Tab-separated table of C-alpha atoms in Angstrom:
chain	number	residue	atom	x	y	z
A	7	UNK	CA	100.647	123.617	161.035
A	8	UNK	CA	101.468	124.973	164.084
A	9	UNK	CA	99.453	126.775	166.815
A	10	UNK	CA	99.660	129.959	166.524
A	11	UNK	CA	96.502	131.320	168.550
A	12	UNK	CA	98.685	131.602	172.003
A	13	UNK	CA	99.120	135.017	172.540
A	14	UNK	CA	97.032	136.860	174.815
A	15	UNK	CA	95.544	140.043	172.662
A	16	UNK	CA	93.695	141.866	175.314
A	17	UNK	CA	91.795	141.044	178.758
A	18	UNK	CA	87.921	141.413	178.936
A	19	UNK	CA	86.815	142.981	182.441
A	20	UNK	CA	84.015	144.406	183.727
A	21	UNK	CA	82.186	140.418	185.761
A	22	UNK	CA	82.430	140.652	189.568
A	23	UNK	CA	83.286	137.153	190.345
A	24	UNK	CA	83.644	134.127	188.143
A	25	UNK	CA	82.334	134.140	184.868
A	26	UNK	CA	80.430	130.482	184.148
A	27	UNK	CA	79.267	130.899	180.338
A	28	UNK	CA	80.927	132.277	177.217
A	29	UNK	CA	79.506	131.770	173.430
A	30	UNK	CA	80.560	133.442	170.280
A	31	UNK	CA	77.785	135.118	168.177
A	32	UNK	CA	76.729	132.992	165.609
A	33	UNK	CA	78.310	133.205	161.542
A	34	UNK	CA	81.335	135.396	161.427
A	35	UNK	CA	81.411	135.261	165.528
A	36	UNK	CA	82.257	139.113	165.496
A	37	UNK	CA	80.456	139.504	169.133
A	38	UNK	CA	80.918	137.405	172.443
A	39	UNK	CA	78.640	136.867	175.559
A	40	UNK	CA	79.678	136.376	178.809
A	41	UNK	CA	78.010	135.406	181.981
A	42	UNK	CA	78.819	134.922	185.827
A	43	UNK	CA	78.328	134.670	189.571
A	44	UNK	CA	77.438	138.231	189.349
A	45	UNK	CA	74.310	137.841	187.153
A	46	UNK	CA	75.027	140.022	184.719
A	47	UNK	CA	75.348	139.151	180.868
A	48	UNK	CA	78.175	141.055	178.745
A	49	UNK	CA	77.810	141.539	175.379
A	50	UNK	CA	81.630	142.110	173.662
A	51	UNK	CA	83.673	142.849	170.331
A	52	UNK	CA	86.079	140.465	171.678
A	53	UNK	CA	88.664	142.134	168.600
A	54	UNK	CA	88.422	145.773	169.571
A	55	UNK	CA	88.273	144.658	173.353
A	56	UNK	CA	84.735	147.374	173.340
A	57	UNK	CA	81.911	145.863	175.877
A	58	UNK	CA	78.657	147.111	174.056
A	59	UNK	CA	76.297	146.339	176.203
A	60	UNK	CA	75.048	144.451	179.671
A	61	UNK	CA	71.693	142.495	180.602
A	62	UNK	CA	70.520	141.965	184.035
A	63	UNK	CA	67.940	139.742	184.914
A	64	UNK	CA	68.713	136.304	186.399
A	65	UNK	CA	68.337	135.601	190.113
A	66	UNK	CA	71.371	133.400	190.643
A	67	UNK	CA	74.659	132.798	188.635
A	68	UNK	CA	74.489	132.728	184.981
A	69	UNK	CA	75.388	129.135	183.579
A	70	UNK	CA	75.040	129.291	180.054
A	71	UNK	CA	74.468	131.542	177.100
A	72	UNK	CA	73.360	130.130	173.210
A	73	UNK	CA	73.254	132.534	169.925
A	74	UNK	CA	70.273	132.254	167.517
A	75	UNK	CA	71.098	132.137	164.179
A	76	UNK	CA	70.636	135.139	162.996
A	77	UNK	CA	72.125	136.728	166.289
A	78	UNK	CA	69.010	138.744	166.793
A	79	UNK	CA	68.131	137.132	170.109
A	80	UNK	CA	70.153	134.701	172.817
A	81	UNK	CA	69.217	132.329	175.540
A	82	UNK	CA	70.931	132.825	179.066
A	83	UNK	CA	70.153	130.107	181.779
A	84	UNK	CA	71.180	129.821	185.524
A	85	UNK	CA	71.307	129.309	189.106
A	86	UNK	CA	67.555	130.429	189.248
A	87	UNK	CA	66.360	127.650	187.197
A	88	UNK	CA	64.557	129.859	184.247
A	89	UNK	CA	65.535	130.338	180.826
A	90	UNK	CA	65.645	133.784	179.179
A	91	UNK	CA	65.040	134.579	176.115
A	92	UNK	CA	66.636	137.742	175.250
A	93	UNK	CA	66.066	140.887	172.178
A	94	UNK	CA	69.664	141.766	171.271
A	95	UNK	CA	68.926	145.182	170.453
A	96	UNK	CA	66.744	146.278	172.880
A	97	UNK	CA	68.202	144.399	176.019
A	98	UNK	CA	64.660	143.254	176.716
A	99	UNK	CA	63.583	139.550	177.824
A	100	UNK	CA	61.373	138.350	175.263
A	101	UNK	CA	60.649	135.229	176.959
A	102	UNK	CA	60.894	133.143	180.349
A	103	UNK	CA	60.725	129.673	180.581
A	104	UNK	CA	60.159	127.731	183.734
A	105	UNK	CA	59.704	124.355	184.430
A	106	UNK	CA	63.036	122.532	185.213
A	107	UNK	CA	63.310	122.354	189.372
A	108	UNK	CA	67.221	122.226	189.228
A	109	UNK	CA	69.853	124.933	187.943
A	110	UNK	CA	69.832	125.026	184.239
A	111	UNK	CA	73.235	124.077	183.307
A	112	UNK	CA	72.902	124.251	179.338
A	113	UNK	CA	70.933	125.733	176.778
A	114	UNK	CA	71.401	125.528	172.702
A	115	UNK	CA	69.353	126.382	169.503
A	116	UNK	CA	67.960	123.888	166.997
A	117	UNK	CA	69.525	125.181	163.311
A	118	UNK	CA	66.459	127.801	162.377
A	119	UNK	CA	65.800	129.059	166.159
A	120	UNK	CA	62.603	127.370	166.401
A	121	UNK	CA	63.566	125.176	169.374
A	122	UNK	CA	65.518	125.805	172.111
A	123	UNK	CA	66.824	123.061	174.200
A	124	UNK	CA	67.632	123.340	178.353
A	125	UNK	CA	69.856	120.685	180.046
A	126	UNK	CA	69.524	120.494	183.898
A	127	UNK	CA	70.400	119.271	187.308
A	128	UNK	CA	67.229	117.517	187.729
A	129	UNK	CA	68.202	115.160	184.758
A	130	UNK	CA	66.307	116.413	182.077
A	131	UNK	CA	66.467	117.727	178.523
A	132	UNK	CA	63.633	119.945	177.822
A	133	UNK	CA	62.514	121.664	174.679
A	134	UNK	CA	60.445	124.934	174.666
A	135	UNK	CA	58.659	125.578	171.075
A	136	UNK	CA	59.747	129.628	169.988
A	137	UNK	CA	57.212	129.692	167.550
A	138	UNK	CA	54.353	129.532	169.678
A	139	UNK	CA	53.193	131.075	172.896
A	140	UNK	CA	53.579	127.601	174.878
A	141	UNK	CA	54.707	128.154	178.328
A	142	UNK	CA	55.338	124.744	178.860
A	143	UNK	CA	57.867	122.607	176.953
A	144	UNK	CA	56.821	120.400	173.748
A	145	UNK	CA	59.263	117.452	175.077
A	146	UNK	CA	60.884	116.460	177.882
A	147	UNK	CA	63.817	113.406	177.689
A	148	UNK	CA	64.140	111.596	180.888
A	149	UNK	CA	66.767	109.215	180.291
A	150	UNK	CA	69.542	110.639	182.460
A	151	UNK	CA	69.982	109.128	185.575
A	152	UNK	CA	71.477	112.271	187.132
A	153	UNK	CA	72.274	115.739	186.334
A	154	UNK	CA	72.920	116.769	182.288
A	155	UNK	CA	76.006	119.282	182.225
A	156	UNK	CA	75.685	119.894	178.637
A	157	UNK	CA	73.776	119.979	175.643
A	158	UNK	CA	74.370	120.225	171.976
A	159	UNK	CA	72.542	120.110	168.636
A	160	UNK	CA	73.986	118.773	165.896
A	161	UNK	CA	71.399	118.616	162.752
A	162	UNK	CA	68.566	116.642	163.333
A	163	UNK	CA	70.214	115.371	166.735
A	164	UNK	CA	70.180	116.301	170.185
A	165	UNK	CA	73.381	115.041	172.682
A	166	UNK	CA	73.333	115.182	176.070
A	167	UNK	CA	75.869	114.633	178.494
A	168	UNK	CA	75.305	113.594	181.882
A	169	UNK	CA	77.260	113.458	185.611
A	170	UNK	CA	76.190	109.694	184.905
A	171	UNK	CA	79.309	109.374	182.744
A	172	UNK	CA	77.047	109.115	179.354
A	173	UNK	CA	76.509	111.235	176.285
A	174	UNK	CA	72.771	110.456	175.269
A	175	UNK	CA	71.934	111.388	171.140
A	176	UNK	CA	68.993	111.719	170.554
A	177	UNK	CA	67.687	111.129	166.572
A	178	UNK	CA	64.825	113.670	166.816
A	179	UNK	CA	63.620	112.594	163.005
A	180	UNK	CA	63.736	108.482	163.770
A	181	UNK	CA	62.756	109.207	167.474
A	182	UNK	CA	65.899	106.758	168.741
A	183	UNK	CA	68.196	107.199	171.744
A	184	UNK	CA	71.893	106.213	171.219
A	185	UNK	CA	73.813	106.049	174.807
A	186	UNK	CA	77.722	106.478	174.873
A	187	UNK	CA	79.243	105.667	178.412
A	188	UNK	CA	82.385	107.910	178.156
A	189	UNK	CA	83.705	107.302	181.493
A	190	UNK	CA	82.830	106.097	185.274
A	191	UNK	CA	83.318	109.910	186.249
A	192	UNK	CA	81.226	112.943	185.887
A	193	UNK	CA	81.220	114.279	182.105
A	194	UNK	CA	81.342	118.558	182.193
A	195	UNK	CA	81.482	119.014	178.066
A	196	UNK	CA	80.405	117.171	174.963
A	197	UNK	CA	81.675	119.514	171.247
A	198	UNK	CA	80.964	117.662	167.815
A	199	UNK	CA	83.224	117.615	164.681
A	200	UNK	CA	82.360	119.595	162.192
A	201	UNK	CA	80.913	116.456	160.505
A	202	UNK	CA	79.560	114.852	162.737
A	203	UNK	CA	81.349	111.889	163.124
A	204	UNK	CA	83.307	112.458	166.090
A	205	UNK	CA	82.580	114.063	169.490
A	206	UNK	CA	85.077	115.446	172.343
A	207	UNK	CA	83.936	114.914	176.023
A	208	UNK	CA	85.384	116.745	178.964
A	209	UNK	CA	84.922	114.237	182.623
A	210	UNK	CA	85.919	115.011	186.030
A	211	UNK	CA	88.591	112.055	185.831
A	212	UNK	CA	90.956	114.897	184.251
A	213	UNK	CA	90.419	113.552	180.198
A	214	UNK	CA	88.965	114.882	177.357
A	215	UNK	CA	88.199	111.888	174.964
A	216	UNK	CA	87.758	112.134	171.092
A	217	UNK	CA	85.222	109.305	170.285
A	218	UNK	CA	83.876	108.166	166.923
A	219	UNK	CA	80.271	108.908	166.975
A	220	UNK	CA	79.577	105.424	164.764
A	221	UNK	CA	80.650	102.907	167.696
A	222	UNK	CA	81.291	104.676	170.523
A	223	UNK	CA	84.934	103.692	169.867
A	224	UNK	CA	87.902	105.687	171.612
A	225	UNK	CA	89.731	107.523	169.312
A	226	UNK	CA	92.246	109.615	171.490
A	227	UNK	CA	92.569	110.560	174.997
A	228	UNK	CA	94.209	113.919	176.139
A	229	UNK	CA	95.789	114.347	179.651
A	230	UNK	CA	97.359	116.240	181.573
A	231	UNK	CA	95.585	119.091	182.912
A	232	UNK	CA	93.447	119.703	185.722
A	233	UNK	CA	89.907	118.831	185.830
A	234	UNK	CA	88.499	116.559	189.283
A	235	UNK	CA	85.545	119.028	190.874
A	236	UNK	CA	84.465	122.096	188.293
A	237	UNK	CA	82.807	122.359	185.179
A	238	UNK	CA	85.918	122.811	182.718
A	239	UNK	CA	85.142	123.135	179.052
A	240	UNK	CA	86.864	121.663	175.783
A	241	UNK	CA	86.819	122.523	172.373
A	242	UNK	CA	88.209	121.844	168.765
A	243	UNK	CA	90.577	124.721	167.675
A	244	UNK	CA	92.061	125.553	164.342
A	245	UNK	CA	90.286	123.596	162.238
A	246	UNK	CA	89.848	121.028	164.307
A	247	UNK	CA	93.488	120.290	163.967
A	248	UNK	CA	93.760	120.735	168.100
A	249	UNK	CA	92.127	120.726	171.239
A	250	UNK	CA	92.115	122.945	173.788
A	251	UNK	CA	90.552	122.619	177.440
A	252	UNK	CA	90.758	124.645	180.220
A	253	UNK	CA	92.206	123.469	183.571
A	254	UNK	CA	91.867	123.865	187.210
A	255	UNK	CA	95.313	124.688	187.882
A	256	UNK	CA	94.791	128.158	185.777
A	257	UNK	CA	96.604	126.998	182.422
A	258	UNK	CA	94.873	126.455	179.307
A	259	UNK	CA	96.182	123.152	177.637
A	260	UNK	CA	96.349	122.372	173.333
A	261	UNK	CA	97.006	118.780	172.147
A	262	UNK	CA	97.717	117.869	168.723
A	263	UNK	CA	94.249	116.218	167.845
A	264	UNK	CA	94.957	113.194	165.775
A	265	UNK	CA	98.615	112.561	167.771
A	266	UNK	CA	97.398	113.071	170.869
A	267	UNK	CA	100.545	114.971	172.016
A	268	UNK	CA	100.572	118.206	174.524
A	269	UNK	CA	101.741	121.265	172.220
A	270	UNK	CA	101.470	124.369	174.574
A	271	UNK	CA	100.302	125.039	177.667
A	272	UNK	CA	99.072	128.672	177.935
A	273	UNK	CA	99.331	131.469	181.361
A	274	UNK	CA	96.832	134.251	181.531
A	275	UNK	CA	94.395	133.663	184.453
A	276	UNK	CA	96.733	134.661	187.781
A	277	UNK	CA	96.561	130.476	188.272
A	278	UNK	CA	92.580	130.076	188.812
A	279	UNK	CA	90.579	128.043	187.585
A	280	UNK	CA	90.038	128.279	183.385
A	281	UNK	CA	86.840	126.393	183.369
A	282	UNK	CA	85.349	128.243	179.700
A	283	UNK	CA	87.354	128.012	175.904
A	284	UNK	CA	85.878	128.688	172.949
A	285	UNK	CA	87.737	128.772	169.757
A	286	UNK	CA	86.352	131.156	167.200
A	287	UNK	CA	83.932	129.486	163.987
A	288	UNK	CA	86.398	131.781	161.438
A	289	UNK	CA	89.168	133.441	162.993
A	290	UNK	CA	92.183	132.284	164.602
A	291	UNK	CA	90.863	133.675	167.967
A	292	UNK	CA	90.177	131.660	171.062
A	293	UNK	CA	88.924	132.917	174.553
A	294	UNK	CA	89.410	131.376	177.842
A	295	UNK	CA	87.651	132.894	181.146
A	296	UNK	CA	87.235	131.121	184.528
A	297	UNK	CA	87.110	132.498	188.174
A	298	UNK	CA	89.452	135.035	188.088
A	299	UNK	CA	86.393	137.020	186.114
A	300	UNK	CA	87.919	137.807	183.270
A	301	UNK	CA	88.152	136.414	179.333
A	302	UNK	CA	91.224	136.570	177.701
A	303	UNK	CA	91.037	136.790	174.075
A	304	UNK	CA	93.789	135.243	172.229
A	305	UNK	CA	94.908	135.794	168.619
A	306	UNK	CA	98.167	135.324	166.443
């Protein structure tokens, strides 16, 4: 099957500055959030191109943005080292966390929305308990040995990946940590396969790796594009049958996933940096934004 999300359907403005975060809404993934330099949260129906609505509230640049489950509140973490915790509806913050010393560089949802997870520059994974009133965080992980650019949760499993070139999983349930050193270089992204048994890592050496989550074992590398100093994202697109990655040279780049091979290489930005992508959980729609400020939604 070919790709066939490559052309640009409309052009999302309205950040001053780059935007740094970008998450569908959780389910159908009818609504997307986006976040920048200019502090400001934008809430989006990416397929009628309509912004809805705006939250202001961070100090610094906005880094990254997580859905709860049932969409009815989102996290939004930054420059300014907090974590909000934010009422959809209303546009209220329901809840600050503090506690990390560094800029908060990732922040995801445990399955229910019970737990929410921060990754940070000071080379920590904290969790802060939603449940109850805690100010302070249930658990902290340590392990790092310098800043953790990204965070995901995959079931009953935390992974972490780090500037120290490792992806850290943590088995919440058997209370084990499994460490994966990707590569000598920085890592910027770690996505997980829809069952698990894979991950794709983004790392400042310009790769994006595919690695079987069993060994550690490298299943594909994907080259090409730009990546040596920012943050650039990755992710699985079209059922997983490609991945895309943003690049520092303002192109958005899709490789066949099992074959390895570059398939299209995709203009929209005005040649800045692409450093967000996130494919869509049910449509063919992807959306790329970087520091040109604006998210390009793509479609068929």
């Amino acid at each position: 099957m070919p790709f066939t999300t490559r052309k640009p359907t409309s052009i999302l403005t309205g950040h001053v500055g780059p935007i740094h975060a970008l998450t569908y809404s959780s389910g159908a993934g009818s609504y997307l959030l986006t976040g920048g330099t200019d502090r400001k949260i934008h809430l989006w129906n990416p397929s009628t191109s309509t912004k809805i609505s705006s939250y202001s509230g961070h100090g610094y640049s906005v880094l990254s943005l997580a859905c709860s489950h049932d969409n009815t509140v989102f996290a939004s973490s930054g420059g300014d080292k907090l974590v909000f915790l934010w009422d959809v509806s209303t546009g209220t913050t329901v809840r600050r966390f503090e506690g990390h010393w560094g800029q908060i560089n990732a922040v995801a949802f445990n399955a229910d929305s019970s737990v929410l997870v921060s990754g940070s520059y000071d080379a920590t994974v904290r969790f802060w308990d939603l449940k109850s009133q805690a100010k302070k965080p249930v658990q902290t992980l340590e392990d790092a040995k310098d800043a953790v650019s990204d965070v995901v949760l995959y079931g009953h499993e935390v992974l972490a990946a780090s500037v120290d070139g490792r992806v850290r999983a943590y088995d919440l349930r058997m209370g084990r940590c499994f460490v994966d050193v990707v590569s000598p270089a920085p890592l910027t992204c770690v996505r997980v396969s829809r069952d698990g048994r894979a991950m794709l890592v983004s790392a400042l050496d310009g790769t994006v790796r595919l690695l079987d989550r069993d060994n550690g074992g490298l299943l594909k590398a994907y080259k090409g594009h730009k990546n040596s100093e920012l943050r650039v994202r990755c992710a699985f697109a079209q059922a997983e049958e490609f991945v895309v990655s943003g690049s520092e040279d303002g192109e958005v780049w899709v490789w066949d996933l099992l074959e390895g091979r570059l398939v299209d290489r995709l203009k929209a930005h005005a040649g800045k940096a692409v450093t967000c992508v996130e494919f869509s959980p049910v449509k063919k729609q992807m959306v790329t934004a970087g520091a040109d400020g604006t998210a390009v939604v793509w479609g068929e």
